[in-house]
Short mmCIF file of C-alpha atoms in Angstrom, two decimals:
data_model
loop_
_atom_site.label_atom_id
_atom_site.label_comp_id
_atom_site.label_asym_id
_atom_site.label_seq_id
_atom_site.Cartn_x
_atom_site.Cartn_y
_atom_site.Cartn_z
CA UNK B 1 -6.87 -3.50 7.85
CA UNK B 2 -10.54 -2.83 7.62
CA UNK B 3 -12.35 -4.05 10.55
CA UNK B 4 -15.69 -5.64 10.40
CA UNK B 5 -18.37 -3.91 12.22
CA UNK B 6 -22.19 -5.02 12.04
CA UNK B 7 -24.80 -3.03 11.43
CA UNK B 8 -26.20 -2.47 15.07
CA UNK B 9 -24.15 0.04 17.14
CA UNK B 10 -24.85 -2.13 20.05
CA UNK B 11 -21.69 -3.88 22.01
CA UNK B 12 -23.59 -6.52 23.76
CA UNK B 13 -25.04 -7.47 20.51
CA UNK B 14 -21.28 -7.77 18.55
CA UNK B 15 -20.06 -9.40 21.72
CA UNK B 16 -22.97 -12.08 20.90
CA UNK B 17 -21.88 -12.16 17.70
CA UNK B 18 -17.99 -12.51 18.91
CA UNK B 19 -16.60 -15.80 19.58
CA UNK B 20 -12.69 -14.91 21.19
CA UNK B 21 -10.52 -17.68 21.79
CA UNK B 22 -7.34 -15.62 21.37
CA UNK B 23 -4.16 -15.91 23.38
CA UNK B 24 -5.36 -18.86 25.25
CA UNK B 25 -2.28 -21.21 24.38
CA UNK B 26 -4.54 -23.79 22.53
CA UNK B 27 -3.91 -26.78 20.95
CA UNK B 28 -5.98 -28.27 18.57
CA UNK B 29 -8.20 -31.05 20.67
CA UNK B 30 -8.87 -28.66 23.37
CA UNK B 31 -10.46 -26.23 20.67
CA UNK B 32 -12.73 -28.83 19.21
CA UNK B 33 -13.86 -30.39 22.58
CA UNK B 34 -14.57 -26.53 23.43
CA UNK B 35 -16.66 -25.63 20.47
CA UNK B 36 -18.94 -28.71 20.99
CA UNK B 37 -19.86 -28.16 24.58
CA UNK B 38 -22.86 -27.27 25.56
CA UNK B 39 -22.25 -24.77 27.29
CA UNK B 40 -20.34 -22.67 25.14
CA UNK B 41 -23.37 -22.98 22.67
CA UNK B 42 -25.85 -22.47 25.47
CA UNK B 43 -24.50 -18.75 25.46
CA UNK B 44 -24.49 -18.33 22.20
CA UNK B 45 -25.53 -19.91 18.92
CA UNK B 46 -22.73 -21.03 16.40
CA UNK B 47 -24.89 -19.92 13.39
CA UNK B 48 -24.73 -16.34 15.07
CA UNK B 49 -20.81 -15.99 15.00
CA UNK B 50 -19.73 -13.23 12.43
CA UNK B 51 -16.24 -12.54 13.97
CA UNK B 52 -13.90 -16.39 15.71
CA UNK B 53 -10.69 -14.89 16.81
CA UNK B 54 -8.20 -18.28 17.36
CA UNK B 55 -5.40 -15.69 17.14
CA UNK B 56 -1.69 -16.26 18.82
CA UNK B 57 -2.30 -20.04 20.06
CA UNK B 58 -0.70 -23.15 18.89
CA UNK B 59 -2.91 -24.47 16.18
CA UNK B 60 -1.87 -26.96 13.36
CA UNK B 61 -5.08 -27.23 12.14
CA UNK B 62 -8.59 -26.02 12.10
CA UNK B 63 -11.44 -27.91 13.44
CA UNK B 64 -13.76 -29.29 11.64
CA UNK B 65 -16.60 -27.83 12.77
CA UNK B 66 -15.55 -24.92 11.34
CA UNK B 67 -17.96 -24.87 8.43
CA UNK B 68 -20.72 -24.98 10.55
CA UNK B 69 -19.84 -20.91 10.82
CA UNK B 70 -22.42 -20.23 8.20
CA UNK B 71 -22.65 -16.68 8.96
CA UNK B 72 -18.76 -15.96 9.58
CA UNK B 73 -17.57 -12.77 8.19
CA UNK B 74 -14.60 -11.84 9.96
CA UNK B 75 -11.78 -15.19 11.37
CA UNK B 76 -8.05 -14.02 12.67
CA UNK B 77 -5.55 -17.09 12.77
CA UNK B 78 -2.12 -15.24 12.92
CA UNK B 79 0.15 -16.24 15.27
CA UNK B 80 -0.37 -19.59 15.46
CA UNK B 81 1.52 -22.90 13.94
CA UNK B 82 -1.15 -23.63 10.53
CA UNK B 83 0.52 -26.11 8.27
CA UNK B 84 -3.04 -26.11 6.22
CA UNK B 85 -5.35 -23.49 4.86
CA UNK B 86 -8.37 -26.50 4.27
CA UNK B 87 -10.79 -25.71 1.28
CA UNK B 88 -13.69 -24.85 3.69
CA UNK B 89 -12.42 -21.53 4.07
CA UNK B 90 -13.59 -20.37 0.71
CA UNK B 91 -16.90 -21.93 1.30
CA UNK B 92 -17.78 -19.12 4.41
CA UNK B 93 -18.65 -15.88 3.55
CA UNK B 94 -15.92 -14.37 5.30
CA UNK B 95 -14.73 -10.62 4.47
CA UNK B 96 -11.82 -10.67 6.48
CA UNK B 97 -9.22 -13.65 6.71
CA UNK B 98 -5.91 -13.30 8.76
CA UNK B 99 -3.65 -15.83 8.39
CA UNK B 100 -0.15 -14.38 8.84
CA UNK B 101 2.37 -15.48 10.86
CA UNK B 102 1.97 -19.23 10.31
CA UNK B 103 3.80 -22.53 8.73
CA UNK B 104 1.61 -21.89 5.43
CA UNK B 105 3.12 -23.18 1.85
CA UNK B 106 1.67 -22.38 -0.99
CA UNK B 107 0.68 -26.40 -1.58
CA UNK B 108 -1.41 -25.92 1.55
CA UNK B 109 -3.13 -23.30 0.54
CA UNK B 110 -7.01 -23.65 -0.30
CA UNK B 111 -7.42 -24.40 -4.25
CA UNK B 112 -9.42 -21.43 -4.14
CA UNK B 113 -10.74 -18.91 -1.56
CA UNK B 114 -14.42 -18.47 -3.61
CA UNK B 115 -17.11 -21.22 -4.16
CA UNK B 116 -17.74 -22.09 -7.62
CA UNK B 117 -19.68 -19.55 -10.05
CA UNK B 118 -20.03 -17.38 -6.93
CA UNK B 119 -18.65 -13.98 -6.40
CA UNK B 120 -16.40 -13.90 -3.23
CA UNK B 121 -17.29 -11.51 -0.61
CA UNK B 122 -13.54 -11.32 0.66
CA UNK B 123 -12.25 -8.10 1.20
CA UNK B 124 -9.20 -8.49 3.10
CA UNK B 125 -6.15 -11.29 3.06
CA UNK B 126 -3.24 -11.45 5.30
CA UNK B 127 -0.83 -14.28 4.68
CA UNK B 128 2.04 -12.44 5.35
CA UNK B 129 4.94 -14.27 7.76
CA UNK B 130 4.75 -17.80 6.10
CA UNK B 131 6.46 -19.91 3.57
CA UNK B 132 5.49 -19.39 0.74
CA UNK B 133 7.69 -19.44 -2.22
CA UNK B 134 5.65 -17.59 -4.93
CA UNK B 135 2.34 -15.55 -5.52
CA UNK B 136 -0.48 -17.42 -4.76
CA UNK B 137 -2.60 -17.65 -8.60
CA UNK B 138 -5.56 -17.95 -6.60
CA UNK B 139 -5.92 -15.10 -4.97
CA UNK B 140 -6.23 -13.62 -8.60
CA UNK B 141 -9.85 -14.94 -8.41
CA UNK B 142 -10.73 -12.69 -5.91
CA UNK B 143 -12.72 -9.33 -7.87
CA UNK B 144 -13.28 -8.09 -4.67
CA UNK B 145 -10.56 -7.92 -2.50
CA UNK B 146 -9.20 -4.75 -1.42
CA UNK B 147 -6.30 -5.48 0.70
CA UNK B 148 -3.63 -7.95 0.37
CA UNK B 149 -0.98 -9.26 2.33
CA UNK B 150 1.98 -11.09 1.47
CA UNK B 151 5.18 -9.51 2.96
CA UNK B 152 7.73 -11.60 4.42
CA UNK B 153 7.89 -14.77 2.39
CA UNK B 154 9.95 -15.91 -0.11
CA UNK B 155 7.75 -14.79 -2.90
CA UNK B 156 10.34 -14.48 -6.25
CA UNK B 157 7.74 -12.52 -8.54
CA UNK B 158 4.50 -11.32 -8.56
CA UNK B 159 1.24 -13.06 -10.73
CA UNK B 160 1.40 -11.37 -14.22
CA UNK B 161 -2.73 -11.74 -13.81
CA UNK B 162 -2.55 -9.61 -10.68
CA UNK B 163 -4.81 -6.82 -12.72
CA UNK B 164 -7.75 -8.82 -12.72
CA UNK B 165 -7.99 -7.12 -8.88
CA UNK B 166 -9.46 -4.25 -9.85
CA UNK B 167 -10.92 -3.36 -6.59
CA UNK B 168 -7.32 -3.83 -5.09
CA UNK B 169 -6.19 -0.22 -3.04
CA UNK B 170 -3.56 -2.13 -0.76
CA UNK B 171 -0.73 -4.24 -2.00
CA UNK B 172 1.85 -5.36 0.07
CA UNK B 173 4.69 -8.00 -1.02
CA UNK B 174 7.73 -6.45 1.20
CA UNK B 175 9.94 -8.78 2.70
CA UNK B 176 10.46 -11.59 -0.12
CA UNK B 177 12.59 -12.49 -2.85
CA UNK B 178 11.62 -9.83 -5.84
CA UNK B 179 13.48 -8.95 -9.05
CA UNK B 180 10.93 -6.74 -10.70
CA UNK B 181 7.84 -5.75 -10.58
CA UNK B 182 5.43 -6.61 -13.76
CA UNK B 183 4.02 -4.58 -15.83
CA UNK B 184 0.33 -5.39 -15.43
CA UNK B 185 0.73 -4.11 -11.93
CA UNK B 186 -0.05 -0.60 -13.56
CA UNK B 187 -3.36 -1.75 -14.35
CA UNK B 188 -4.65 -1.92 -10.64
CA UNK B 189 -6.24 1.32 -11.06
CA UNK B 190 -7.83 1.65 -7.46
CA UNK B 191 -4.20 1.28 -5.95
CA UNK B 192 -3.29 3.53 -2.75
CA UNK B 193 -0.19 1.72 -1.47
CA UNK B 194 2.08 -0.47 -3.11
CA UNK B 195 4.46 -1.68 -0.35
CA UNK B 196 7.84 -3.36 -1.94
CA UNK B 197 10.76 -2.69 0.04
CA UNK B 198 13.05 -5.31 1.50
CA UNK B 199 13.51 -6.99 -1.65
CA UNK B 200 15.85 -7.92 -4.55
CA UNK B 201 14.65 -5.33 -7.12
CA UNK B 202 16.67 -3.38 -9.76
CA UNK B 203 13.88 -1.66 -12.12
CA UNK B 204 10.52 -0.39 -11.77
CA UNK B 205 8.48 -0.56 -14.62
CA UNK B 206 6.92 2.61 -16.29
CA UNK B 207 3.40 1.46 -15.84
CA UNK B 208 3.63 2.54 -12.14
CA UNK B 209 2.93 5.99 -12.77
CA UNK B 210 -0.44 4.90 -14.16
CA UNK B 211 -1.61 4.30 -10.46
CA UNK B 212 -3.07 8.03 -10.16
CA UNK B 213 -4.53 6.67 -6.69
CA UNK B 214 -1.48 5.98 -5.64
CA UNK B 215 -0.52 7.92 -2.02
CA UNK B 216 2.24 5.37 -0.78
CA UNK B 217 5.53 3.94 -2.35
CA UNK B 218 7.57 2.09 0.06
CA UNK B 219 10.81 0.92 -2.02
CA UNK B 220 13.35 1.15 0.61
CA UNK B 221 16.14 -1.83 0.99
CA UNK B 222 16.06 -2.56 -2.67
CA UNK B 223 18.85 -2.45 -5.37
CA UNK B 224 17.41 0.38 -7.13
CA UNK B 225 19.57 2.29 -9.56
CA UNK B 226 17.38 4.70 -10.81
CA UNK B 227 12.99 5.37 -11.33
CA UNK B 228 10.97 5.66 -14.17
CA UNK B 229 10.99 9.47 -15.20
CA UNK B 230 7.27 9.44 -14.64
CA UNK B 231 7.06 8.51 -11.82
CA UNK B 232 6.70 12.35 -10.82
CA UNK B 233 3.31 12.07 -12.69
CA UNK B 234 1.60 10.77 -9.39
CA UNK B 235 0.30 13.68 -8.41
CA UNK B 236 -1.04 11.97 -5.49
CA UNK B 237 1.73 10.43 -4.10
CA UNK B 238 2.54 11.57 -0.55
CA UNK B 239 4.71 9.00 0.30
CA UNK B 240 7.76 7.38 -1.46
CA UNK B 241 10.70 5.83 0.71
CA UNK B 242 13.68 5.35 -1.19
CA UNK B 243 16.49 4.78 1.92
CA UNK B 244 18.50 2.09 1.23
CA UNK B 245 19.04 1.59 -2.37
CA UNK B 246 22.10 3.06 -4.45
CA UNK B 247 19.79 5.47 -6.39
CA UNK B 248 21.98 7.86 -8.58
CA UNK B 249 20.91 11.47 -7.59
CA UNK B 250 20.84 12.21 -11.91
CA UNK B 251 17.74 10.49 -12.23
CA UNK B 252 15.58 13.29 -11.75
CA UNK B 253 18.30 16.04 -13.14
CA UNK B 254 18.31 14.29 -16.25
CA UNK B 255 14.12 14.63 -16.08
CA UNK B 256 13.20 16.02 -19.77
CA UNK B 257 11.38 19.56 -19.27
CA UNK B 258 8.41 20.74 -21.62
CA UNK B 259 9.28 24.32 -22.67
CA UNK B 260 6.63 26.98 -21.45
CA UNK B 261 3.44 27.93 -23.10
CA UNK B 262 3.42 31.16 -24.60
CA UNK B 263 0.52 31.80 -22.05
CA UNK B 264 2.31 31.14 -19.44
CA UNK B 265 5.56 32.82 -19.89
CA UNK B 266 2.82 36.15 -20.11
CA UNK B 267 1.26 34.99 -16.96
CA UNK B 268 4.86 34.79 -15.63
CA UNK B 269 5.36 38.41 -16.56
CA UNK B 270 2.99 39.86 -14.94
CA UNK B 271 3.31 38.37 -11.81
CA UNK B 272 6.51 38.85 -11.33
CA UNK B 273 6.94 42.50 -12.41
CA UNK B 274 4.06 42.89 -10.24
CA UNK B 275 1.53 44.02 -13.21
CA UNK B 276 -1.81 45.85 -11.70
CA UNK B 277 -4.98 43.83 -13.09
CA UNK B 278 -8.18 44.50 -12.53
CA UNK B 279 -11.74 42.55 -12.77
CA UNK B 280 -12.56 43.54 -16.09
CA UNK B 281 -9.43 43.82 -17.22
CA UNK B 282 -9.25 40.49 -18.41
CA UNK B 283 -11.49 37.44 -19.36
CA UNK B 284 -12.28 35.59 -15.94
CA UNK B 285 -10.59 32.57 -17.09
CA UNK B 286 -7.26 34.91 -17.43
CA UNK B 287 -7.32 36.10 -14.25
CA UNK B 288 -8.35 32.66 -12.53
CA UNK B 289 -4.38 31.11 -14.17
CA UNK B 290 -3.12 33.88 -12.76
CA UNK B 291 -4.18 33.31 -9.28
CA UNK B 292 -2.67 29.80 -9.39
CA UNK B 293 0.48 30.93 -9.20
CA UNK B 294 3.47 28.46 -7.23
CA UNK B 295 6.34 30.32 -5.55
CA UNK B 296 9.68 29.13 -7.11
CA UNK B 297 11.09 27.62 -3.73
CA UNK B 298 15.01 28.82 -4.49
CA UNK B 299 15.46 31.46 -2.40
CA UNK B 300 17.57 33.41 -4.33
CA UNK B 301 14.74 33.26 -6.97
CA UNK B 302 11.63 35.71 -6.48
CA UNK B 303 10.17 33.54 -10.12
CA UNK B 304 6.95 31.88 -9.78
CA UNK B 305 5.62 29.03 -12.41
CA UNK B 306 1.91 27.47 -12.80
CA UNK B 307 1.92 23.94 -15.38
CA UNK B 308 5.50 24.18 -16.04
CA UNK B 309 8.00 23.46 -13.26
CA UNK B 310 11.47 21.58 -12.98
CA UNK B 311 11.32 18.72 -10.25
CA UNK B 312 14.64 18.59 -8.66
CA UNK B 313 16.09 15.88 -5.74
CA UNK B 314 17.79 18.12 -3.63
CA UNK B 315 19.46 15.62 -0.51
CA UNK B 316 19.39 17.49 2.98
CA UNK B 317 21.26 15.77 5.77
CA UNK B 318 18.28 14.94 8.72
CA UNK B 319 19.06 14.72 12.12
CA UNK B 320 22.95 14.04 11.13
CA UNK B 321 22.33 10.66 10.58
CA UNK B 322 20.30 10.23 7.01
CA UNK B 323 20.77 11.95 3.52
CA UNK B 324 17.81 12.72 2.89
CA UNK B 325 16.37 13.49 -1.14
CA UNK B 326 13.64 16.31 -1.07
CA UNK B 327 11.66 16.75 -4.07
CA UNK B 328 11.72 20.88 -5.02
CA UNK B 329 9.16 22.33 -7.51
CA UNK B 330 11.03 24.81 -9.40
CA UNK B 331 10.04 27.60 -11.82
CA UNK B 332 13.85 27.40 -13.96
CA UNK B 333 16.51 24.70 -14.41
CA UNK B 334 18.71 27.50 -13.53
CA UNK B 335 17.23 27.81 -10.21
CA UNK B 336 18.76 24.27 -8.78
CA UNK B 337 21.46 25.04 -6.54
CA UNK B 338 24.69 23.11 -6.32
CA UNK B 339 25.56 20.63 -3.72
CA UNK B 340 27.25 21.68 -0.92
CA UNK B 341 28.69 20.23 2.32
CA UNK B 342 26.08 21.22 5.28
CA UNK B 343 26.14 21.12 8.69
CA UNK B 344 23.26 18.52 10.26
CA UNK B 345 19.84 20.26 10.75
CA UNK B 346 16.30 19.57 11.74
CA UNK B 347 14.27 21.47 10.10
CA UNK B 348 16.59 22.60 6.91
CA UNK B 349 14.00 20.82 4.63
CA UNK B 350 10.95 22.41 5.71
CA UNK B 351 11.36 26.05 3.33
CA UNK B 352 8.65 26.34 0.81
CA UNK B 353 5.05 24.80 0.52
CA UNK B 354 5.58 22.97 -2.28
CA UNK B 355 8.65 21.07 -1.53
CA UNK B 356 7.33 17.49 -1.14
CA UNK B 357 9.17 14.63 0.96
CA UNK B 358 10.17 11.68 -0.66
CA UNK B 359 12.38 9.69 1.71
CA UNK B 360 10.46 9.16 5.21
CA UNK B 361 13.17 8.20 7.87
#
């Protein structure tokens, strides 16, 4: 969640700016009585307000006065019992709207979160936690949102128009009803996490591994069968939870593998029969492949490789209570060892520097 700060440094001056009504068991004529008294405005002016927390009451419904918030950038309603999102929300010029955790429908949603022929200045959108039955179109609109919020509903597919969200980096729609994933989700170039576990959904497609942003994959509790073979093309990846699904462990042994470069089966050569070079010895560029040399991590194997590698699930039993698939970087197809029964262990998974994790418990 990104959290709205203003530009002074100052914490009387956000506290001015702060109106907090959270926890306070509320109901909604008790809030509108409260934002009209003078008192309350005495202290501070309504125009002012950049941050109204109403969070974890028991609202149905905003008040009305709520568009008098001309200057509102950040408003929290989770937690509460919201049957209506009213169309005055897109009218503020809010950069931060939490509304999970609600009675929200996709009927009572606003028509659209940005006022006409105007760019909205939302940047974050949490609806996750209510009722809605499928991906909100409008929310489509929005060029500049960044994070979005939709896990645990009963969402059955995601908008085919979700790349028009080109400044999207979060997406999460865990929790609900999907089948697949579309294609056009590949498009969302700025993606860093893509949360879609806890739901119904058998294929990926192949235009995930097009998100080269991409750092987290959670597809855990799904009915996958097997991922897209380029999926190991996200070199950024860092995170990808698979527990839960009846993957078949072929997937990646079945990987295609590019035969070597003439250049750098040489390269391989001489670094393995330990071949003296010198500075001069060779062009600069020459010498600077042949410092980016990656340790084969079979230990049996004293091979190294530098473009070419096999990628290889090998599954490691963690803490005796999780089979756990590692990714291995390999310099040989011949260097994959063959399952065997092991005893539980801790720390069984750690050998080798490139060995990358792909199921977090």
């Amino acid at each position: 969640m990104e959290v709205y700060t203003t530009d002074s440094s100052d914490t009387d001056s956000r506290e001015q700016k702060t109106l907090d009504y959270g926890r306070m068991n509320l109901i909604d004529i008790n809030l509108e009585d409260d934002l009209h008294s003078d008192a309350k405005i005495s202290i501070k002016s309504i125009k002012d307000i950049e941050i109204l927390l109403l969070n974890h009451n028991r609202l149905t419904r905003l008040p009305r006065t709520l568009r008098n918030f001309l200057s509102l950038r950040v408003l929290d309603l989770s937690s509460n019992c919201l049957r209506e999102l009213p169309d005055i929300i897109g009218q503020l010029p809010l950069i931060t709207l939490v509304a999970k955790n609600n009675q929200l429908t996709n009927k009572s949603l606003p028509k659209s979160f940005i006022i006409k022929n105007q760019i909205s200045s939302l940047k974050e959108l949490n609806l996750s936690g209510n009722m809605l039955t499928h991906f909100p179109e409008q929310v489509t609109e929005l060029k500049n949102l960044r994070y979005l919020y939709v896990g645990g509903n009963q969402i059955c597919s995601i908008s085919k128009d979700i790349w028009r969200m080109q400044s999207l980096q979060v997406l999460s729609v865990g929790g609900n009803l999907l089948t697949d994933v579309p294609d056009t989700v590949g498009l969302l170039s700025q993606l860093q996490a893509l949360v879609l576990c806890d739901n119904l959904i058998e294929n990926l497609p192949t235009s995930i591994a097009r998100l080269k942003n991409l750092k987290s994959l959670l597809l855990h509790k799904n009915r996958l069968k097997h991922l897209p073979k380029d999926i190991v093309a996200l070199k950024n990846l860092a995170e990808l939870s698979l527990r839960d699904n009846p993957l078949v462990v072929r997937f990646v042994q079945d990987m295609s593998l590019n035969p070597p470069t003439l250049m750098e089966l040489a390269a391989r050569i001489v670094k393995t029969a330990a071949v003296s070079v010198e500075p001069g010895d060779l062009p600069q560029t020459i010498l600077d492949y042949l410092s980016c040399a990656n340790c084969c991590v079979n230990p049996q194997c004293k091979g190294v490789f530098f473009d070419n590698r096999v990628e290889h699930i090998k599954f490691v039993d963690f803490c005796g209570k999780y089979r756990v698939p590692l990714l291995q970087y390999l310099c040989s197809s011949k260097c994959i060892e063959h399952e065997v029964p092991t005893r539980p262990q801790t720390n069984g998974a750690t050998r080798g520097y490139m060995m990358r994790k792909v199921l977090l418990g």
